[in-house]
XYZ file of C-alpha atoms in Angstrom:
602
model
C 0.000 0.000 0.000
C 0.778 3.744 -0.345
C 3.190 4.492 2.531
C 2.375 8.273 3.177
C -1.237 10.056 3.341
C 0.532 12.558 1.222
C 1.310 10.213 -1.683
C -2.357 11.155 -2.718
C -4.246 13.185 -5.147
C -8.008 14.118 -4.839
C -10.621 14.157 -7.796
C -13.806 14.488 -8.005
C -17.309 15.380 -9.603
C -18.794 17.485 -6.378
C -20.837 14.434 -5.327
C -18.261 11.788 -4.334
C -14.403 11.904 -4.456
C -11.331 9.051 -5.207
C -7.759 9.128 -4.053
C -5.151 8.860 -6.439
C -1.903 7.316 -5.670
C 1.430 8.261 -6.890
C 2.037 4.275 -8.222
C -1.290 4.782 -10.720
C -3.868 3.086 -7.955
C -7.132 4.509 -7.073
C -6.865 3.313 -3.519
C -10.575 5.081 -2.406
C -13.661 5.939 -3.925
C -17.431 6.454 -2.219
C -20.346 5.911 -4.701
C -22.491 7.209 -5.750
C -22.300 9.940 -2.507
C -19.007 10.920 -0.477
C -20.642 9.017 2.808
C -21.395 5.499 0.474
C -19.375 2.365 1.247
C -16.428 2.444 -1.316
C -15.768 0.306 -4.037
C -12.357 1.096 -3.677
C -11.288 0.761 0.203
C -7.138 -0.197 -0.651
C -6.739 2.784 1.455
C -7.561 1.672 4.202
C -6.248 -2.187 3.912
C -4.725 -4.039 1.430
C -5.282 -4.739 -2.657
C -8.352 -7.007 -1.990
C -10.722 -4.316 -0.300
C -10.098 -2.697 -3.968
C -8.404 -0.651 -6.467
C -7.969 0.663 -9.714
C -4.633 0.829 -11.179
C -3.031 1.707 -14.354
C 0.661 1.711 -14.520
C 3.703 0.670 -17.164
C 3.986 -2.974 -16.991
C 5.874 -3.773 -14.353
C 9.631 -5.085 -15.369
C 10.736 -8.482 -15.285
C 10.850 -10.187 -11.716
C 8.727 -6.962 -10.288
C 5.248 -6.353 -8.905
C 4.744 -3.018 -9.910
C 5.948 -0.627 -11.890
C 6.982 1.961 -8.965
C 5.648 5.329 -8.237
C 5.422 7.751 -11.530
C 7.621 10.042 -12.667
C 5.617 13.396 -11.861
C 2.584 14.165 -11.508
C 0.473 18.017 -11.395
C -3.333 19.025 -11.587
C -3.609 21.071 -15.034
C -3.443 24.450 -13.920
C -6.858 25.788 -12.614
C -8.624 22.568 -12.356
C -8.904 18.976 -10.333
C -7.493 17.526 -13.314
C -4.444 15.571 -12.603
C -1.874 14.308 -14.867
C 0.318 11.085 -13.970
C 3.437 10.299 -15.990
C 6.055 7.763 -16.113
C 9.319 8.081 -18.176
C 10.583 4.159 -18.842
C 12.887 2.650 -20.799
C 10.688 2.670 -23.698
C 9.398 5.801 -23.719
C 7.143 8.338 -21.588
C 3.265 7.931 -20.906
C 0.344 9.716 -19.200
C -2.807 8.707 -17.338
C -4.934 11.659 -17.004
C -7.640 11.126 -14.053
C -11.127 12.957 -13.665
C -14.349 12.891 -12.388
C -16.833 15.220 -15.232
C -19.813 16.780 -13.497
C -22.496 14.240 -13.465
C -26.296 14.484 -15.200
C -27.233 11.470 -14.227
C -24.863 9.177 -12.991
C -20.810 9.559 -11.499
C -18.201 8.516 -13.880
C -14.080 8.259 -13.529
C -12.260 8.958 -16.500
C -8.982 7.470 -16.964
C -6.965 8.457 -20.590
C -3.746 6.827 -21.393
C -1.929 8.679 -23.797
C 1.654 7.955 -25.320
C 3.726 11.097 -25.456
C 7.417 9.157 -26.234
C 8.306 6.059 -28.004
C 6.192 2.637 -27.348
C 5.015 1.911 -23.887
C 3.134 -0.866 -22.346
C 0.571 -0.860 -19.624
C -1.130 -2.691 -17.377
C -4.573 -2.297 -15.846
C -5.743 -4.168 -12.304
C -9.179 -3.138 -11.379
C -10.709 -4.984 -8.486
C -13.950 -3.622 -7.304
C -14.949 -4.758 -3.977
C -18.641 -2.710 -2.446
C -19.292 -2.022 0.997
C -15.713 -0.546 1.741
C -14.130 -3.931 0.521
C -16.312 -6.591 2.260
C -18.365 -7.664 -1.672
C -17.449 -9.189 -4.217
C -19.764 -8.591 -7.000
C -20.022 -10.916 -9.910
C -18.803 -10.009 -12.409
C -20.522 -10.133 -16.591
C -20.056 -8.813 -20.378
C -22.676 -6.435 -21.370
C -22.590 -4.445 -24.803
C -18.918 -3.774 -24.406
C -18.801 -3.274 -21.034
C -17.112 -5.300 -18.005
C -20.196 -4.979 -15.533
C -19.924 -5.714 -11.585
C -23.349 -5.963 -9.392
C -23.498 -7.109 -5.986
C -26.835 -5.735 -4.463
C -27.739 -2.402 -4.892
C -24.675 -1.594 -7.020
C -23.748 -1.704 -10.503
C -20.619 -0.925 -12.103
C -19.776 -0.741 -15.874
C -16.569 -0.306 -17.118
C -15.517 0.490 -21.123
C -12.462 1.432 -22.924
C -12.202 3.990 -25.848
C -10.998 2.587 -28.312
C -11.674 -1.045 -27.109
C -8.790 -3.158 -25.082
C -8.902 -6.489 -24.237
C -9.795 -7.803 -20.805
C -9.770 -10.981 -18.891
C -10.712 -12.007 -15.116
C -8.073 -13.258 -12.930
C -7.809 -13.830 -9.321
C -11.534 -12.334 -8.818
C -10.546 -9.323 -10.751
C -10.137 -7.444 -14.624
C -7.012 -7.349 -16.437
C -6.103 -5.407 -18.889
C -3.095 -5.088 -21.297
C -2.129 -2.763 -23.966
C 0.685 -0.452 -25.511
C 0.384 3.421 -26.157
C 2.876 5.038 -28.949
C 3.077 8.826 -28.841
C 0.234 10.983 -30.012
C -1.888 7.317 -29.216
C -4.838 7.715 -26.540
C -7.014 5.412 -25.060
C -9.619 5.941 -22.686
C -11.297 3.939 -19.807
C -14.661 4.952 -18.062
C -16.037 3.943 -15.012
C -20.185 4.046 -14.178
C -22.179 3.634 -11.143
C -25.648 3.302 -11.331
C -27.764 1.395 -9.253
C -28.598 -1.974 -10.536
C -32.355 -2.319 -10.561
C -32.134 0.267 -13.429
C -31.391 0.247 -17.642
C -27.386 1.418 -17.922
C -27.007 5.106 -17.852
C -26.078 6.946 -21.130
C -22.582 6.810 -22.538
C -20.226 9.799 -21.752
C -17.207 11.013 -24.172
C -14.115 10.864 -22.592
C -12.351 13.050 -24.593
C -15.634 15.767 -24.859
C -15.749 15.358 -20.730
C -12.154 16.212 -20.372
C -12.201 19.273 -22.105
C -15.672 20.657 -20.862
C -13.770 19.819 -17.250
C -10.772 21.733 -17.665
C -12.938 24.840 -18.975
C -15.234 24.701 -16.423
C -12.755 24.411 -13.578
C -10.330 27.430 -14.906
C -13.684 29.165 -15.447
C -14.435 28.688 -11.831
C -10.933 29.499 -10.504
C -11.170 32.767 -12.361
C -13.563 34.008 -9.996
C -11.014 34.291 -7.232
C -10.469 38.019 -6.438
C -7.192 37.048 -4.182
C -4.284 38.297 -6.255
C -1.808 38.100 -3.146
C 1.169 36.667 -2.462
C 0.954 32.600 -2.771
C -1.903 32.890 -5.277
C -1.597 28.847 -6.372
C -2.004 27.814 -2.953
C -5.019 29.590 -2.196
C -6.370 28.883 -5.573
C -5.586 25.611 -5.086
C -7.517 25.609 -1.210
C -10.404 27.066 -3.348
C -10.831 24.223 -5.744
C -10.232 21.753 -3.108
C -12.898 23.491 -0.902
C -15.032 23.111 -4.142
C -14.137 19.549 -4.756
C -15.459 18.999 -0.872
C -18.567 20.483 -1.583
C -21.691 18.392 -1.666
C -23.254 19.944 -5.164
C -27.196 19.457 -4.561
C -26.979 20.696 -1.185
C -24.065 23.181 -0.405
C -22.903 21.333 2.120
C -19.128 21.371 2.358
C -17.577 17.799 4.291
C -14.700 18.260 6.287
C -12.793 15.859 4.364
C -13.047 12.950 1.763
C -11.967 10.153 3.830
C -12.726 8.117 6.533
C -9.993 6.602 9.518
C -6.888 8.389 8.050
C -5.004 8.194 12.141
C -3.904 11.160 13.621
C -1.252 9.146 14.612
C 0.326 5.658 12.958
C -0.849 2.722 14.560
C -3.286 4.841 16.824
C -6.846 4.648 17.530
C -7.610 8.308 17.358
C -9.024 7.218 13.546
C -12.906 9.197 12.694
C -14.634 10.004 9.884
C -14.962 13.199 8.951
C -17.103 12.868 5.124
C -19.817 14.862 7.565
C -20.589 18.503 7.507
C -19.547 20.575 10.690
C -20.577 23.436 12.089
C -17.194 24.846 13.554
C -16.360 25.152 9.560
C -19.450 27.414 8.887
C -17.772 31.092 9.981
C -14.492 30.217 8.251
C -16.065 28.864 5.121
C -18.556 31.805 4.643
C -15.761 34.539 5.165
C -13.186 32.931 2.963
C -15.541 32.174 0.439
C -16.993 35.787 0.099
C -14.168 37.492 0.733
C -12.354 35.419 -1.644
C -15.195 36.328 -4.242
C -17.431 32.940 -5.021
C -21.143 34.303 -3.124
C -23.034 31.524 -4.963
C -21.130 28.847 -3.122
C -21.617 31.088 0.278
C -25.488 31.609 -0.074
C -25.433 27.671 -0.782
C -23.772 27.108 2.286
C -25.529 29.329 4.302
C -28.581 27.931 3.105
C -27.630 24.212 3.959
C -26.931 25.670 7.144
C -30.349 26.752 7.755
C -32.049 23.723 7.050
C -29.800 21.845 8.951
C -30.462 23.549 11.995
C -33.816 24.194 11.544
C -35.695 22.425 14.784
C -35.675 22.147 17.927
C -32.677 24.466 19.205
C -31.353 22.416 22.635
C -31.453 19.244 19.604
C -28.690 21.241 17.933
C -25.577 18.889 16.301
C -21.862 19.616 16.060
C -22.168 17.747 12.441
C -24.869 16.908 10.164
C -24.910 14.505 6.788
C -24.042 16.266 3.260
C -28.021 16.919 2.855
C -28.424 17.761 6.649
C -29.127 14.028 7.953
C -28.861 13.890 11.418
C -28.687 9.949 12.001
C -24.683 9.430 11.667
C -24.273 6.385 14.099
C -20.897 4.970 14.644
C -19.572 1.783 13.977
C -16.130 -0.394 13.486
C -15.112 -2.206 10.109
C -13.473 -5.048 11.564
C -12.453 -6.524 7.871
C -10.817 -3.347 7.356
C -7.064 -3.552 8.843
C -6.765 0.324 8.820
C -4.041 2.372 7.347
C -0.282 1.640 8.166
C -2.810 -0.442 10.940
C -4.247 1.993 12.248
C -7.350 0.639 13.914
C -10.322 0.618 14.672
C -11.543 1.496 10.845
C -15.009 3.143 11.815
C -17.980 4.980 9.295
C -20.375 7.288 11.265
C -19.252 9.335 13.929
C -20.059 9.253 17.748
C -19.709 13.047 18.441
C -22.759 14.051 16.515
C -24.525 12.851 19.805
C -22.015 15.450 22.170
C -23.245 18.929 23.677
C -20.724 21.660 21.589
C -21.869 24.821 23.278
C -19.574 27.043 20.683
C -21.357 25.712 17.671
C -24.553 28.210 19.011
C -21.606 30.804 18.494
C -20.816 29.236 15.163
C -24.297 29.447 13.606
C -25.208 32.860 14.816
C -21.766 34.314 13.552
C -22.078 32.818 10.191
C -25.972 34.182 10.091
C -24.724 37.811 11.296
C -21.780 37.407 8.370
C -24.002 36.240 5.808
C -26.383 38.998 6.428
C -24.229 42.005 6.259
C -22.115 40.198 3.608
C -25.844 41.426 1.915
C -26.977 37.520 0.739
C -30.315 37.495 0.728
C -32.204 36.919 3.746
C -34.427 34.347 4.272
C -38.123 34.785 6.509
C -37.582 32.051 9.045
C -33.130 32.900 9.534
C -34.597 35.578 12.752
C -36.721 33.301 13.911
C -33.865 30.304 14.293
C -31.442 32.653 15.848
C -34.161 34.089 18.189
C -35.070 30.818 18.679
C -31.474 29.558 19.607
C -30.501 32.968 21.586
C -33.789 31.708 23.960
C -32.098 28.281 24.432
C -28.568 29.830 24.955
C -30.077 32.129 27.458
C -30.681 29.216 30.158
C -28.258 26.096 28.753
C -24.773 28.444 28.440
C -23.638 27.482 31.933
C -23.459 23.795 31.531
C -20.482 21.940 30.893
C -19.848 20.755 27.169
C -17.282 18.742 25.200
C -15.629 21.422 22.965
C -14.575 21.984 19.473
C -12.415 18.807 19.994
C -15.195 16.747 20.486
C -13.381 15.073 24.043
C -14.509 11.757 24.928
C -13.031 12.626 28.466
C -15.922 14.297 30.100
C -17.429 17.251 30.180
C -15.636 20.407 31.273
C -16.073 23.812 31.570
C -14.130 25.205 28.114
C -13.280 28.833 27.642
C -13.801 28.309 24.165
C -16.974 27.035 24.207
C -17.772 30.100 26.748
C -16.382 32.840 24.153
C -18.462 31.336 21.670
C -21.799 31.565 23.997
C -20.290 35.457 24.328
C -19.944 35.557 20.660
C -23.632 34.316 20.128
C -24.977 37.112 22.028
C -22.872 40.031 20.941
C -24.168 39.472 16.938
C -27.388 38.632 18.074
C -27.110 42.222 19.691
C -25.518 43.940 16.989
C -28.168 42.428 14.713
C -31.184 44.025 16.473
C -28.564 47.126 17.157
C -28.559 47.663 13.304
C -31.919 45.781 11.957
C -34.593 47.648 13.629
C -37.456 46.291 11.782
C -36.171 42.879 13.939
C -37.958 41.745 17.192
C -35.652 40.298 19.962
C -35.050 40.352 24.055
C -31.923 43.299 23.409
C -31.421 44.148 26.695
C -31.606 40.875 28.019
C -29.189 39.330 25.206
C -27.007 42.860 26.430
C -26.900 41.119 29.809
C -25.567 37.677 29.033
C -23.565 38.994 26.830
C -22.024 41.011 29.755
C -22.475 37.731 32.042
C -20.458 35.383 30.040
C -17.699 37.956 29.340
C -17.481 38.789 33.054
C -16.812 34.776 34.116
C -14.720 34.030 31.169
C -12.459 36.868 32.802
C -12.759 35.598 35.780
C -12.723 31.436 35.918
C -10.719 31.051 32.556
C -8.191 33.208 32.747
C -4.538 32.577 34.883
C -2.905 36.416 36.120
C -0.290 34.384 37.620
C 1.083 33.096 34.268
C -1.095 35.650 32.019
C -3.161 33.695 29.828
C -6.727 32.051 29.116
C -6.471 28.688 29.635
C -8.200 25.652 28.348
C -11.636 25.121 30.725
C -12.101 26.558 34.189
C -9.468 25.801 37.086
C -6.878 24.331 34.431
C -3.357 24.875 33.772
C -3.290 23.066 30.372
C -3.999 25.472 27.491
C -5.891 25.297 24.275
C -5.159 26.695 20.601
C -8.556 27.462 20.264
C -7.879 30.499 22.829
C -6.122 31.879 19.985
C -9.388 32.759 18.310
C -10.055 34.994 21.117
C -9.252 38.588 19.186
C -10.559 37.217 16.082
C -13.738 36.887 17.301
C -13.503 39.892 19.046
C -13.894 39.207 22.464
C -10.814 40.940 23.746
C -8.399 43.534 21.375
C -5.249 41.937 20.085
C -3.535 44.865 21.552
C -5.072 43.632 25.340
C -2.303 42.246 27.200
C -3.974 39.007 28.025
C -4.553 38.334 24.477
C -0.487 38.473 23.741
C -0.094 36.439 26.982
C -1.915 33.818 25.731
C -0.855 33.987 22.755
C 2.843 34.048 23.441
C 1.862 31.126 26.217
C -0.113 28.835 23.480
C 2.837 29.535 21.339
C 5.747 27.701 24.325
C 3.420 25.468 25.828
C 1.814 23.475 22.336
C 4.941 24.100 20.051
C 5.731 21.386 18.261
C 8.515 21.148 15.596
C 7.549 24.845 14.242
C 3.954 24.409 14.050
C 1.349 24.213 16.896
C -0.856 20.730 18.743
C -4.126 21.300 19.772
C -3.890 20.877 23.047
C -1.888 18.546 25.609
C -3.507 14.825 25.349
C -2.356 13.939 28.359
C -2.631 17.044 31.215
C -0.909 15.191 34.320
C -1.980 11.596 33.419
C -5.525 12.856 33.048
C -6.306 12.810 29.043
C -8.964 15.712 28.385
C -9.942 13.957 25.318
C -10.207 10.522 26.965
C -7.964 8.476 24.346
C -4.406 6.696 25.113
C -1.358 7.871 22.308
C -1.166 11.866 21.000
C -0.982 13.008 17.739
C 0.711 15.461 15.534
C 1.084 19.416 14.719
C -2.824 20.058 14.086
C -2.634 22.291 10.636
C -5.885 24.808 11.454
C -4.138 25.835 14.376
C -0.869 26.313 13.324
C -2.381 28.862 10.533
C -4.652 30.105 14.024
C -1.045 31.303 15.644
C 0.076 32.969 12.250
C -2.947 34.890 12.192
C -2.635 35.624 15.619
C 1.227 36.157 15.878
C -0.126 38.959 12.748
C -3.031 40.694 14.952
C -0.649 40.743 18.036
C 1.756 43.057 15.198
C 4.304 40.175 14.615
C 3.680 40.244 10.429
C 7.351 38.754 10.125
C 7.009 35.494 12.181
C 3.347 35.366 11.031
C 4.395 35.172 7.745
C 7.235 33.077 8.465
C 5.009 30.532 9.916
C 3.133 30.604 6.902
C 5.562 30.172 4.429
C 6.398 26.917 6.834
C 2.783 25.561 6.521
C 2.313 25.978 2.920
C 5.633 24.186 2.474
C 3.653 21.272 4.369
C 1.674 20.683 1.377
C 2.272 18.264 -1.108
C 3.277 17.752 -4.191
C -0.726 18.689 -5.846
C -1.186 21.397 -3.125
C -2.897 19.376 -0.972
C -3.363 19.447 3.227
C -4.247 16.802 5.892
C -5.864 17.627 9.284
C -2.701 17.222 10.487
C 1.349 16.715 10.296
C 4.138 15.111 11.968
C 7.140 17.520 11.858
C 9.851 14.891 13.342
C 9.123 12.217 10.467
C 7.924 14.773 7.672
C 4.527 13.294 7.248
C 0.915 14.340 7.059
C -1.586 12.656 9.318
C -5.134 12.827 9.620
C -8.244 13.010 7.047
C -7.538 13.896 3.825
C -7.601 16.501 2.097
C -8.869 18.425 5.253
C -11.171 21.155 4.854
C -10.526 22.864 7.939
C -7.094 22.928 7.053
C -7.654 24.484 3.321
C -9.487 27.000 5.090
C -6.701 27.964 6.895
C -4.743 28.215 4.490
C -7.508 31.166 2.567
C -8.313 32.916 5.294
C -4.330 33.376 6.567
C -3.722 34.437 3.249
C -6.302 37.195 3.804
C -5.087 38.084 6.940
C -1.656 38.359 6.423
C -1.560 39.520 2.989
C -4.686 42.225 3.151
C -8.399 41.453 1.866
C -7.589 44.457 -0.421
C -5.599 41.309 -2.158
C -9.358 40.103 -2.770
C -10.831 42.979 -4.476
């Protein structure tokens, strides 16, 4: 398997995503939706959970042909191109997923670009993230796999010969330059007729116009332009396309740490992202995919308010149950494998924050308003009012227990102060103001006063603690104390010592005096969204030259596409964690914008 999380490249069609490995394999792919089982599970185990491969033919006495050459997304797209220089000459596999009408295809085309080179192709489908076997027919040209509810048809442009082997399809055939040939893969389910056929060669075209045409839309014209560009299509890629909904990333179980447990998946849709998505996404100058996202926010929360969930499904499900894949050996064995997620069922007090910041941004960002938004924050400021003093399990999601988290707190502070500046500039709205006034006066007074250390200067992580928390770093962004305040620099400066790792930042300490916070054995590495949290904050606290310095580090993090996991392990060079990581991404934009001036963005 693929040694390094990094090794991979994302595409996609805005409805599912694969994972594209540097030796020709596509190790993961969810159909037809991002939260399916996959077809292709490799990722996550070994060859027979699933793959898709097309490589040189291996040389005598080897398996494989190695990792390629080079590889690069065309500019301005989520195209990527693979080559391999050989002893007979140079090829290409150019990967895609077009926009679907009807049903999701991959795109694979081979093309010769020097001399005479021969390839082989391994594709072993395996549904229900590797645990099926589907049987396997010939049908009008096609190979065709059904187990179930699935149905999988694969064709080649012009036609190559395959054969079944070892419970999968083989394929072998030789490319000389200028040659092309193109393989297609189709999911529909299998009760119905097979969908219609799509041109390879017509779908790669319309999908390199329509991505530039999208990138072009990016009013940042700052300083590391291709990375943020690059966030911005991945961001898009992420992006559930019926609903708006934007996952946190495109895998499941990727560890935080090698051989760990602390493995989740995150193809869900959280709240914590919705501020940070809606800013860099406006500000960056794409308002269609903001109002989308806004508005998948709305129905999502719609409801009872004290029912609110930290994370919902890409079309606002709120049924995510968690459970182990015991066939699944994890990656690098990392296990438990597990699909759903535990923490939807966990009070987050901050998300409250979340949702009524991203409404108050939306709304004097000028998208337009919808009749029942008031009535959900009103609705939610009521709950707040009465719930914002019990003990929650943070942005982290801690299976240790509930605590008492300064976040979380700021965030109840940050509820109240736009729900007040809302009714302070929106007359024509109806709302408690002076009571709101109050609590937001309440919660700023005891965050003062229980979550803050004078001896050592800083917030700390939840009331009567020593340990400290990166998310305290958000504290002048939100604006609940002045980056000029000296507590603010104290923390900062103290967040900076005390979770330093390697150059970039942890979240917090997994193990405060032999007493986990988050309730699970091992740690993990430098957590990305942070570590762009301190540059922003090292730049509001008037250090722009280690701000930007810190950045430079980070975007040196990604690989070779562009591309960020949740996390990264400075001693052995690595990324860990989900992948690619939305949170991270957004990091990335919104730094960008911070360090480098939103005038960069129009």
């Amino acid at each position: 398997m693929n040694a390094r999380i990094e090794d991979y490249a994302l595409i996609g069609d805005e409805q599912t995503a694969a994972l594209v490995g540097r030796d020709g394999s596509i190790d993961w792919l969810c159909l037809p939706r991002f939260d399916s089982g996959a077809c292709f599970a490799r990722l996550l185990g070994d060859e027979n959970h699933g793959h898709w491969r097309i490589a040189p033919k291996p040389p005598p006495g080897a398996r494989s042909a190695g990792t390629c050459t080079r590889r690069a997304y065309r500019p301005d797209t989520l195209v990527l191109d693979t080559e391999w220089e050989t002893a007979d000459g140079t090829v290409r596999v150019t990967d895609l997923m077009p926009q679907r009408e009807h049903a999701p295809d991959v795109v694979r085309i081979v093309e010769g670009v020097r001399g005479r080179v021969t390839l082989r192709g391994t594709l072993r489908l395996r549904f229900d993230y590797g645990s099926i076997m589907p049987w396997m027919r010939r049908s009008d040209g096609h190979r065709v796999a059904v187990a179930g509810p699935d149905s999988v048809w694969l064709r080649s442009e012009p036609p190559v010969r395959t054969w079944g082997e070892d419970y999968c399809t083989h394929s072998e055939f030789t490319v000389a330059e200028g040659e092309r040939v193109a393989f297609v893969l189709t999911w529909h389910p299998s009760h119905e007729r097979r969908p219609r056929l799509v041109d390879p060669y017509e779908a790669l075209e319309s999908s390199v116009t329509d991505w530039r045409r999208w990138a072009r839309r990016c009013r940042y014209d700052g300083p590391y332009r291709d990375a943020v560009v690059r966030s911005l299509i991945t961001l898009k890629a992420l992006t559930y396309a019926p609903t708006g909904g934007i996952l946190a990333a495109a895998t499941t179980s990727l560890p935080e740490k090698p051989g760990g447990m602390r493995n989740w998946d995150y193809r869900y849709c959280w709240l914590r992202d919705s501020t940070l998505a809606l800013g860099a996404l406006l500000t960056a100058g794409y308002q269609e995919e903001a109002e989308a996202w806004r508005n998948w926010l709305l129905r999502a929360v719609a409801g009872d308010p004290a029912a609110l969930q930290v994370m919902y499904g890409v079309a606002g499900e709120r049924r995510l149950p968690e459970t182990e894949l015991p066939w699944l050996p994890g990656f690098a064995g990392s296990s438990p494998v597990r699909i759903g997620n535990g923490a939807v069922e966990q009070l987050q007090l901050d998300v409250y924050g979340e949702v009524m910041d991203s409404l108050s941004l939306a709304r004097s960002a000028g998208l337009p308003t919808r009749p029942h938004m008031w009535s959900i924050q009103r609705a939610l400021m009521e709950f707040l009012e009465s719930a914002w003093r019990r003990p929650d399990q943070s942005l982290w999601e801690v299976r240790g227990g509930r605590r008492h988290f300064v976040h979380s707190k700021v965030m109840v502070w940050v509820a109240a102060d736009r729900a007040v500046r809302t009714l302070e500039r929106h007359q024509e709205l109806h709302g408690d103001l002076a009571g709101w006034r109050r609590l937001r006066e309440e919660v700023h007074r005891e965050v003062c006063e229980k979550g803050y250390d004078p001896e050592r200067n800083t917030f700390t992580q939840y009331y009567g603690s020593r340990a400290l928390d990166a998310a305290l770093l958000l504290i002048p962004r939100v604006g609940f104390l002045p980056p000029d305040d000296p507590r603010v620099v104290g923390t900062v400066d103290a967040v900076r010592a005390d979770l330093g790792h390697g150059g970039f930042l942890r979240r917090y300490d997994s193990d405060e005096g032999g007493d986990p916070v988050d309730g699970l054995p091992g740690g993990e590495g430098a957590f990305l969204a942070c570590s762009f949290w301190l540059a922003d904050a090292l730049h509001l606290t008037g250090r722009p030259k280690e701000a930007r310095e810190l950045f430079e580090r980070l975007v040196g993090v990604c690989n070779d596409v562009g591309l960020l996991a949740e996390e990264y392990d400075p001693v052995d060079g690595c990324q860990l964690g989900n992948f690619p990581q939305a949170f991270s991404h957004l990091g990335l934009v919104n730094s960008a914008l911070t360090l480098f001036g939103a005038d960069e963005a129009g």
